[in-house]
């Protein structure tokens, strides 16, 4: 119900792509995503279903490997960003080795 409402409203404002950022942080900060065997899959599946209904493409960012697998359940997941957020002069901006192998 949440994603359907969210994407319906967002579409009225002209949204075409939604980026679910900080996936790894979501799992760290929402205990139910770690404690319930199906909650994380339900969350991403519901997001994908509502995105398809409202024709909004999805981008996953900062994912765990499980999110790559989950992305195959939705035709609306078009891209997965493998980098952390860009920080000038950080030196870590292009550390994409392991993640990019999964995304490829």
C-alpha positions as a printed NumPy array, in Angstrom:
array([[  0.   ,   0.   ,   0.   ],
       [  2.819,   2.431,   0.829],
       [  4.702,   2.061,  -2.46 ],
       [  1.522,   2.237,  -4.514],
       [  0.526,   5.486,  -2.787],
       [  4.073,   6.874,  -2.973],
       [  4.592,   6.171,  -6.675],
       [  1.092,   7.291,  -7.619],
       [  1.753,  10.676,  -5.988],
       [  5.311,  10.885,  -7.328],
       [  4.122,  10.197, -10.869],
       [  1.779,  13.196, -10.618],
       [  4.869,  15.316, -10.006],
       [  6.619,  13.869, -13.055],
       [  8.875,  11.257, -11.446],
       [ 10.247,   8.725, -13.947],
       [ 13.017,   7.045, -11.924],
       [ 13.249,   6.355,  -8.208],
       [ 16.608,   5.707,  -6.577],
       [ 16.554,   3.535,  -3.472],
       [ 19.784,   4.746,  -1.957],
       [ 21.728,   3.471,   1.049],
       [ 20.385,  -0.076,   0.852],
       [ 23.126,  -1.363,   3.151],
       [ 22.16 ,   1.336,   5.684],
       [ 18.511,   0.291,   5.549],
       [ 19.478,  -3.203,   6.663],
       [ 21.699,  -1.849,   9.416],
       [ 19.102,   0.556,  10.825],
       [ 15.857,  -1.425,  10.401],
       [ 16.12 ,  -4.53 ,  12.591],
       [ 13.037,  -6.169,  11.034],
       [ 14.884,  -6.373,   7.698],
       [ 17.427,  -8.65 ,   9.395],
       [ 15.184, -10.559,  11.791],
       [ 12.272, -11.511,   9.556],
       [ 12.979, -14.07 ,   6.83 ],
       [ 10.71 , -12.458,   4.211],
       [ 10.378,  -8.79 ,   5.153],
       [ 13.26 ,  -7.5  ,   3.002],
       [ 12.061,  -9.463,  -0.029],
       [  8.497,  -8.263,   0.53 ],
       [  9.716,  -4.664,   0.784],
       [ 11.657,  -4.797,  -2.491],
       [  9.015,  -6.871,  -4.289],
       [  6.261,  -4.428,  -3.281],
       [  8.446,  -1.546,  -4.438],
       [  8.969,  -3.246,  -7.804],
       [  5.286,  -4.104,  -8.228],
       [  4.186,  -0.509,  -7.535],
       [  6.945,   0.889,  -9.757],
       [  5.723,  -1.298, -12.621],
       [  2.113,  -0.261, -12.037],
       [  3.062,   3.423, -12.259],
       [  5.781,   2.959, -14.915],
       [  8.619,   4.219, -12.744],
       [ 12.061,   2.713, -13.216],
       [ 14.212,   1.857, -10.205],
       [ 17.873,   2.214,  -9.351],
       [ 19.351,   0.402,  -6.373],
       [ 22.318,   2.06 ,  -4.673],
       [ 24.882,   0.776,  -2.215],
       [ 23.425,  -2.757,  -2.301],
       [ 24.322,  -5.97 ,  -0.584],
       [ 24.701,  -9.042,  -2.816],
       [ 21.178, -10.124,  -1.814],
       [ 19.838,  -6.984,  -3.504],
       [ 21.339,  -8.06 ,  -6.82 ],
       [ 19.392, -11.302,  -6.533],
       [ 16.232,  -9.451,  -5.481],
       [ 16.576,  -7.113,  -8.465],
       [ 15.893, -10.032, -10.799],
       [ 12.334, -10.2  ,  -9.464],
       [ 11.424,  -6.77 , -10.842],
       [ 11.552,  -5.63 , -14.442],
       [ 11.669,  -2.042, -13.189],
       [ 15.152,  -2.29 , -11.624],
       [ 17.172,  -0.867, -14.476],
       [ 20.46 ,   0.035, -12.806],
       [ 22.486,  -0.67 ,  -9.692],
       [ 25.023,   1.91 ,  -8.584],
       [ 28.111,   0.256,  -7.17 ],
       [ 29.849,   3.268,  -5.657],
       [ 29.394,   5.029,  -2.364],
       [ 28.325,   8.65 ,  -2.55 ],
       [ 30.833,  10.92 ,  -4.272],
       [ 33.031,  12.935,  -1.959],
       [ 35.625,  15.262,  -3.496],
       [ 39.214,  14.294,  -2.671],
       [ 38.042,  11.188,  -0.817],
       [ 40.299,   8.727,  -2.622],
       [ 37.639,   6.012,  -2.308],
       [ 35.285,   7.202,  -5.031],
       [ 36.354,   4.599,  -7.57 ],
       [ 36.577,   1.555,  -5.298],
       [ 34.098,  -0.495,  -7.258],
       [ 35.926,  -3.771,  -7.83 ],
       [ 33.84 ,  -6.322,  -5.953],
       [ 30.506,  -4.576,  -6.482],
       [ 31.049,  -4.046, -10.176],
       [ 31.638,  -7.761, -10.72 ],
       [ 28.124,  -8.433,  -9.446],
       [ 26.599,  -5.582, -11.433],
       [ 28.252,  -6.636, -14.671]])
